[in-house]
PDB file of C-alpha atoms and ligand atoms in Angstrom:
ATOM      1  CA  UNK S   1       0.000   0.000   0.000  1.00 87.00           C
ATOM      2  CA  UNK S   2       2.939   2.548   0.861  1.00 91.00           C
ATOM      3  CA  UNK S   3       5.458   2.703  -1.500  1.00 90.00           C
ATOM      4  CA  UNK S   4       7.806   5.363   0.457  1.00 94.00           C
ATOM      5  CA  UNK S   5       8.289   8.217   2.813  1.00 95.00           C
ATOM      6  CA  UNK S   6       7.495  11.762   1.193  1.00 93.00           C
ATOM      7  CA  UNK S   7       8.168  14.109   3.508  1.00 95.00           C
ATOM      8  CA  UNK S   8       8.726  14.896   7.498  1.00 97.00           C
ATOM      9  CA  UNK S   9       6.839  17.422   9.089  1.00 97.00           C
ATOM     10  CA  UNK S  10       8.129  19.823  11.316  1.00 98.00           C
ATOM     11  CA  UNK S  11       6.459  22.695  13.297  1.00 98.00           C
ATOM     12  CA  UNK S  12       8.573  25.615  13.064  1.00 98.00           C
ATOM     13  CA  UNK S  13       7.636  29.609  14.904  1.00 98.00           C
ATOM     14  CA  UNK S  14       9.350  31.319  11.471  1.00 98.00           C
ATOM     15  CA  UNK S  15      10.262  29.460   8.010  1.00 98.00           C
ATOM     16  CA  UNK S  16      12.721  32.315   7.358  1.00 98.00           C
ATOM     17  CA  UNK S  17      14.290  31.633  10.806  1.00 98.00           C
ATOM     18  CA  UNK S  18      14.337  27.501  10.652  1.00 98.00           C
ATOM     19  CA  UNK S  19      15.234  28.293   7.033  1.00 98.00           C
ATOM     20  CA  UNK S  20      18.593  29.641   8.308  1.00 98.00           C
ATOM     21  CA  UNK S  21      19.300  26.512   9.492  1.00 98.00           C
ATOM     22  CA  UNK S  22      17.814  23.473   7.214  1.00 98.00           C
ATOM     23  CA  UNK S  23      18.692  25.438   4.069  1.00 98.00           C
ATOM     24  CA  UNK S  24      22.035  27.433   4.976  1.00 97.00           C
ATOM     25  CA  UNK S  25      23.558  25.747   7.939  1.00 98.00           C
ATOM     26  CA  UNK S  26      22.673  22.093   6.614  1.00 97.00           C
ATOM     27  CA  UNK S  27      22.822  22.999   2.952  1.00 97.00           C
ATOM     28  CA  UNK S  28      19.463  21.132   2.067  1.00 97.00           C
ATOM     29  CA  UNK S  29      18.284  22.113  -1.638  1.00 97.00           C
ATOM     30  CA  UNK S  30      15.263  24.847  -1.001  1.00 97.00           C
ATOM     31  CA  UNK S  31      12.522  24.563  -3.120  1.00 95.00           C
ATOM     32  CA  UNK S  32      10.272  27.000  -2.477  1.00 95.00           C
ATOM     33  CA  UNK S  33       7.306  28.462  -0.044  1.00 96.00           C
ATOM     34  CA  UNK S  34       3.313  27.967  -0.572  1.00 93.00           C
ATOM     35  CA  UNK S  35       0.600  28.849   1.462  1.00 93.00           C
ATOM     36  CA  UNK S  36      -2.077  25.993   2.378  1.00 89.00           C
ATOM     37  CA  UNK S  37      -5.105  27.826   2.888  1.00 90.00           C
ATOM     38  CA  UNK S  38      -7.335  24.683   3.886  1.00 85.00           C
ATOM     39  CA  UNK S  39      -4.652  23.700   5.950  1.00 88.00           C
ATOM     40  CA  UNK S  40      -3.654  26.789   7.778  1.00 95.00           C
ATOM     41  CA  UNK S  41      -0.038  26.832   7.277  1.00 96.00           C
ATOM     42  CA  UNK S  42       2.770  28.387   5.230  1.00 96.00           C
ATOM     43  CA  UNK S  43       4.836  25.214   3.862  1.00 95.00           C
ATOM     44  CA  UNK S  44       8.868  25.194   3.253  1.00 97.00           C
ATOM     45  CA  UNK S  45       9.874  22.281   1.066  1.00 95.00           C
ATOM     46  CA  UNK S  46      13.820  20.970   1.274  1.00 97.00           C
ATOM     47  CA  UNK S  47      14.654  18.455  -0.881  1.00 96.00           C
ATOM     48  CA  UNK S  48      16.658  15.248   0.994  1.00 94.00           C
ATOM     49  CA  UNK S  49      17.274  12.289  -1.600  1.00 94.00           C
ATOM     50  CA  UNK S  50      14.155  11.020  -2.702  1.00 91.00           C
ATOM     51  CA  UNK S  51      12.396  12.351   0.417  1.00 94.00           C
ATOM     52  CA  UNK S  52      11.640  15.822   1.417  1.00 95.00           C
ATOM     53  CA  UNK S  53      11.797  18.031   5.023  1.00 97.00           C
ATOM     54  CA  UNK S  54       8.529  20.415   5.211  1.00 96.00           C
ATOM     55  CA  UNK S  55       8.676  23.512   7.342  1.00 98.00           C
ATOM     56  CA  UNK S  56       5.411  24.118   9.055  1.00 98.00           C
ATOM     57  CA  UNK S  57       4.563  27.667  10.308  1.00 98.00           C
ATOM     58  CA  UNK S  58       1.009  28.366  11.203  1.00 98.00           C
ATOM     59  CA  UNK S  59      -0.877  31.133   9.366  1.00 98.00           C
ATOM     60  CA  UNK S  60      -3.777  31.436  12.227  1.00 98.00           C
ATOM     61  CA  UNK S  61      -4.015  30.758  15.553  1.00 97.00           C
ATOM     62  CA  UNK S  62      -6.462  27.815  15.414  1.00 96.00           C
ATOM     63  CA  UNK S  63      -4.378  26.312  12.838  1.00 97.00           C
ATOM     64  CA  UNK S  64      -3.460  22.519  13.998  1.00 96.00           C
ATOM     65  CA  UNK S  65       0.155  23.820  14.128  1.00 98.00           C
ATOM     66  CA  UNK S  66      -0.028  26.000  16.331  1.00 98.00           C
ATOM     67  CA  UNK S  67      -2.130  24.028  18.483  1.00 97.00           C
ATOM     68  CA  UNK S  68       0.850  21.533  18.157  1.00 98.00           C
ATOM     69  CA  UNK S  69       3.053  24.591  18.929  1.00 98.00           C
ATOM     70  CA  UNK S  70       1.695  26.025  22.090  1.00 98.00           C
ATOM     71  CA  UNK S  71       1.632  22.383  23.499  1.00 98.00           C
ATOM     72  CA  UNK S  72       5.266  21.018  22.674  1.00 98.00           C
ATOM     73  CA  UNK S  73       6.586  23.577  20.897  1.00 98.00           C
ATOM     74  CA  UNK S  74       9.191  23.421  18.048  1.00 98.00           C
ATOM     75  CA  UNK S  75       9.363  19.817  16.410  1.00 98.00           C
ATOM     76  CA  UNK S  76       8.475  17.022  14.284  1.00 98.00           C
ATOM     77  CA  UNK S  77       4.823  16.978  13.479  1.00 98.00           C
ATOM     78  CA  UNK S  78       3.972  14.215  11.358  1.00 98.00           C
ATOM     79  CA  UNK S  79       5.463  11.534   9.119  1.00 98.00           C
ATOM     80  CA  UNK S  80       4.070  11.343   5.553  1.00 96.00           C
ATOM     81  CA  UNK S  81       4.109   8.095   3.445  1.00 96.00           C
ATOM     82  CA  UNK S  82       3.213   8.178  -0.569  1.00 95.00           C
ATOM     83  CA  UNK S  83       0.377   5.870  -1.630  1.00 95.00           C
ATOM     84  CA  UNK S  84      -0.787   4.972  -5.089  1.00 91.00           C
ATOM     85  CA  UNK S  85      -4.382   4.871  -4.566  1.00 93.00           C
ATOM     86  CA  UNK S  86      -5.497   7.316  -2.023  1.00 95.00           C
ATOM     87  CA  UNK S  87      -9.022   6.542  -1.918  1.00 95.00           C
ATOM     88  CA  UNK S  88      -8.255   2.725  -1.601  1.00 96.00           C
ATOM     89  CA  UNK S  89      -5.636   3.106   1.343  1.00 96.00           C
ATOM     90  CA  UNK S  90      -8.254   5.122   3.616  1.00 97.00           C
ATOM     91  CA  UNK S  91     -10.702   2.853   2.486  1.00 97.00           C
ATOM     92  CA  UNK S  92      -8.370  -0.225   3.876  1.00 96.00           C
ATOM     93  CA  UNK S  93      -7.579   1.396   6.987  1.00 97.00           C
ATOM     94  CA  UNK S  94     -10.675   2.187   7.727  1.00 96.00           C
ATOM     95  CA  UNK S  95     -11.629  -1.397   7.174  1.00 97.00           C
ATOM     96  CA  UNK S  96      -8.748  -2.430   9.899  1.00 95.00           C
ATOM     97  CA  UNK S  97      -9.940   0.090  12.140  1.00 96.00           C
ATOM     98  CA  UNK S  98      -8.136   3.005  12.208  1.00 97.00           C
ATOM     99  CA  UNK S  99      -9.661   6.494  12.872  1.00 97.00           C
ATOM    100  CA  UNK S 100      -8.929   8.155  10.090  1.00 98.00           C
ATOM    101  CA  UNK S 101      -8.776  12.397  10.531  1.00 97.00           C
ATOM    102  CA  UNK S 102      -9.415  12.937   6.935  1.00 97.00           C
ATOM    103  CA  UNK S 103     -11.882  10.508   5.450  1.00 96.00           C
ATOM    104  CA  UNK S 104     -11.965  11.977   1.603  1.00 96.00           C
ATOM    105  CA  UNK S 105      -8.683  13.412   0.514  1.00 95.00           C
ATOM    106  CA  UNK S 106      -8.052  16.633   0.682  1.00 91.00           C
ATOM    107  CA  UNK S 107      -6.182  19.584  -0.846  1.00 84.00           C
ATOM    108  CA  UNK S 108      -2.065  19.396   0.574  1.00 77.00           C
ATOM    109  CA  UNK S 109       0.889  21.470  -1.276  1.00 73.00           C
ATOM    110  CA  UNK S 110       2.174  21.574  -4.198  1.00 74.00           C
ATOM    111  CA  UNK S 111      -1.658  19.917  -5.618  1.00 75.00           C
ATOM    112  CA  UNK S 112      -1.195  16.737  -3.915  1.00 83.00           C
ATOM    113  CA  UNK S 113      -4.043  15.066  -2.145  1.00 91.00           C
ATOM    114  CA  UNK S 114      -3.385  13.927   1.304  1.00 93.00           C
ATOM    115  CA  UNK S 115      -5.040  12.527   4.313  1.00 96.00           C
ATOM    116  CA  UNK S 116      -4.449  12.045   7.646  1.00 97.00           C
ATOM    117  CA  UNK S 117      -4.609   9.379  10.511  1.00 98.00           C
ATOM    118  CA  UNK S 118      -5.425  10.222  13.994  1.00 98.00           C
ATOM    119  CA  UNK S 119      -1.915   9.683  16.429  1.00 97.00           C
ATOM    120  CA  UNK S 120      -4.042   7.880  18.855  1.00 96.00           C
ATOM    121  CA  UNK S 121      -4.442   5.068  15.989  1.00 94.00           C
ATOM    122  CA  UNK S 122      -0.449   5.333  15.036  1.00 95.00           C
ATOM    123  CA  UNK S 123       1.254   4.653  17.863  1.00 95.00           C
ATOM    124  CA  UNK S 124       1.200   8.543  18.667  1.00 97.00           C
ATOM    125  CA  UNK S 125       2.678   9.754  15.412  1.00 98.00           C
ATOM    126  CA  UNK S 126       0.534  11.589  13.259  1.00 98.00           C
ATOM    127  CA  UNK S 127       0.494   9.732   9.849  1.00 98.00           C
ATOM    128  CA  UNK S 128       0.121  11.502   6.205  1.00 97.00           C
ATOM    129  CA  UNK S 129      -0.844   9.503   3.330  1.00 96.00           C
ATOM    130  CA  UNK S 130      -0.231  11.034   0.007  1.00 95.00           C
ATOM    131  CA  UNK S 131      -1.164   9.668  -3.248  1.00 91.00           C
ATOM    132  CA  UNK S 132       2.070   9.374  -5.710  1.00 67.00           C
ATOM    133  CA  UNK S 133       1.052  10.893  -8.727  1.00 63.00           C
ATOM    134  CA  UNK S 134       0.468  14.042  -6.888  1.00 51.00           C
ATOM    135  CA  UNK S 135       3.887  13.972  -4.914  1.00 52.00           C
ATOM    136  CA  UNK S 136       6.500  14.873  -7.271  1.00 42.00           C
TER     137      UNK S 136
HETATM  138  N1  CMX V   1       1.614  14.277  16.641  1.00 70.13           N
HETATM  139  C1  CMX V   1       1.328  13.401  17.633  1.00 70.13           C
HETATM  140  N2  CMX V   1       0.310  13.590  18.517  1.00 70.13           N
HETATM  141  C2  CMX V   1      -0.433  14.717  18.339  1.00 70.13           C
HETATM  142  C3  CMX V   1      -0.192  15.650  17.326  1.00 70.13           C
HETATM  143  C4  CMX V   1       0.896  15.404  16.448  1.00 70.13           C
HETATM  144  N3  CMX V   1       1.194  16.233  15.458  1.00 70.13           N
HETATM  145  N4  CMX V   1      -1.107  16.652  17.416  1.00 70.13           N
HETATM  146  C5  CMX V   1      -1.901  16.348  18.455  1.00 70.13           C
HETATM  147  N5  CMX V   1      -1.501  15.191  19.015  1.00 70.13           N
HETATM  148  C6  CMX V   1      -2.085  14.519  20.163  1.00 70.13           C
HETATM  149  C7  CMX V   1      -2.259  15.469  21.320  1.00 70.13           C
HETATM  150  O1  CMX V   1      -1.068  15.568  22.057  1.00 70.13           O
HETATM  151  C8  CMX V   1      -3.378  14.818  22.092  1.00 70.13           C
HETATM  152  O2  CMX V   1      -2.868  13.777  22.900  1.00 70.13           O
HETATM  153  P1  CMX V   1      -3.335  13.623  24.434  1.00 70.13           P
HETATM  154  O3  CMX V   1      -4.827  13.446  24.369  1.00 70.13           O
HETATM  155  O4  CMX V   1      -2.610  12.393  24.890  1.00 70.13           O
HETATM  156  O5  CMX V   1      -2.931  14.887  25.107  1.00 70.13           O
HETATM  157  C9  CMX V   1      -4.233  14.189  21.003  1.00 70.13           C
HETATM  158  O6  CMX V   1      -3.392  14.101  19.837  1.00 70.13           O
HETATM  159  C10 CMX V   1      -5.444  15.012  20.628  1.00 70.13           C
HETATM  160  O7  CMX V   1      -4.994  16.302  20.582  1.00 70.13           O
HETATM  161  P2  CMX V   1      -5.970  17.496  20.722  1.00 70.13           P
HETATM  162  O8  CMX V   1      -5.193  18.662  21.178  1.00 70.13           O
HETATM  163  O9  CMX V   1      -7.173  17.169  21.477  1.00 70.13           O
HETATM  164  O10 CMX V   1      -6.473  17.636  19.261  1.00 70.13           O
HETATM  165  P3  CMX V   1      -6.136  18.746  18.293  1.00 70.13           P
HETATM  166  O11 CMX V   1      -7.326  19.615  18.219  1.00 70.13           O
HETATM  167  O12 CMX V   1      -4.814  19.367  18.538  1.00 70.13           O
HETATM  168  O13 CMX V   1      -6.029  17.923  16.938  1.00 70.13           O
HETATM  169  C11 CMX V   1      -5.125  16.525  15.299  1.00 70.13           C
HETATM  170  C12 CMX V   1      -4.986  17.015  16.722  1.00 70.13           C
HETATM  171  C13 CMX V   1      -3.969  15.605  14.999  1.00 70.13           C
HETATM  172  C14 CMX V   1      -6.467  15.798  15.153  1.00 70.13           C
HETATM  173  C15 CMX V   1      -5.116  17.804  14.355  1.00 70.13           C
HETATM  174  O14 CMX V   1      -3.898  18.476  14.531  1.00 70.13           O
HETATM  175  C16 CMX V   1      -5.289  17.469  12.902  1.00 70.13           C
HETATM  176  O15 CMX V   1      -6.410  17.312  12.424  1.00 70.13           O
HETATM  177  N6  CMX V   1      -4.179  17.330  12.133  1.00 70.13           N
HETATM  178  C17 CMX V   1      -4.243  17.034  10.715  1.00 70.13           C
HETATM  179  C18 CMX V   1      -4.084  18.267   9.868  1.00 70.13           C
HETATM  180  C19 CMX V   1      -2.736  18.926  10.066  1.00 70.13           C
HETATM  181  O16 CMX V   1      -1.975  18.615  10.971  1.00 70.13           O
HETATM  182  N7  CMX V   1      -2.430  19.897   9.154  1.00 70.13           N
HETATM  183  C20 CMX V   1      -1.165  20.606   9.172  1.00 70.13           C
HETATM  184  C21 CMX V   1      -0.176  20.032   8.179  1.00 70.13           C
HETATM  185  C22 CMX V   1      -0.638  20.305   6.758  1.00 70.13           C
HETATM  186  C23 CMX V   1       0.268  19.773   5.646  1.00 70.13           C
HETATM  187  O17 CMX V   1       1.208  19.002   5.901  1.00 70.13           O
HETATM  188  O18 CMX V   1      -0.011  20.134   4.490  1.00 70.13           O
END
């Protein structure tokens, strides 16, 4: 069902600040900033072999990243794994009984469609699933 790991998530207070460090300090290959409306955030993509390192910073204060913020601060905030068929993974985990945050895809960056999977049915870590096509 998964075929590999997209991206990391991580919860940053500033991109241009974490930027200093993930794209100058650690020389990661910077490819560019979006804004997710639907999802509250403004999104920092590095590129790290085939996978990627996503700089969260929230956009609102009842964005789910800064609710992750003000409780832990600083960190990583989810782990996201490419699918092919997006529709067909939910649909299977919903079958083994996971609780599944997003039950229809919805809109992530750069046009992919994503969905999420509650921590409390992933072993606490927030899971991303994120259909292929729309990944690269
Ligand atoms: N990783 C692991 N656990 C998390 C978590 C995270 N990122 N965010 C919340 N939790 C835990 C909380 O600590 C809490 O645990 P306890 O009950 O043991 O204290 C539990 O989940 C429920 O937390 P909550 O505060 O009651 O619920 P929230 O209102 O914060 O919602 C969540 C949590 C995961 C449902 C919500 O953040 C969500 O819907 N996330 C999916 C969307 C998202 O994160 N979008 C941003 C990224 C967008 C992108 O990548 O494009």
């Amino acid at each position: 069902m998964l075929t590999k790991i997209n991206h990391i998530g991580i919860a940053v207070i500033s991109l241009d600040e974490a930027l200093l460090f993930y794209r100058d300090n650690l020389g990661m290959a910077f490819k560019g900033i979006e804004e997710v409306a639907e999802q509250k955030v403004k999104v920092a993509m590095l590129q790290i072999g085939e996978a990627k390192i996503e700089l969260l910073e929230p956009t609102s204060p009842d964005s789910p990243v800064a609710k992750f913020l003000e409780k832990n601060g600083p960190g990583i905030h989810h782990l996201a794994y490419e699918v092919e068929n997006i529709v067909q993974a939910i649909a299977r985990l919903e079958q083994d009984g996971a609780r599944m945050i997003d039950r229809t895809p919805r809109n992530g960056a750069h046009g992919t469609r994503i969905a999420f999977v509650h921590p409390k049915s992933s072993g606490g870590v927030l899971t991303e699933l994120c259909q292929a096509d729309h990944c690269r």
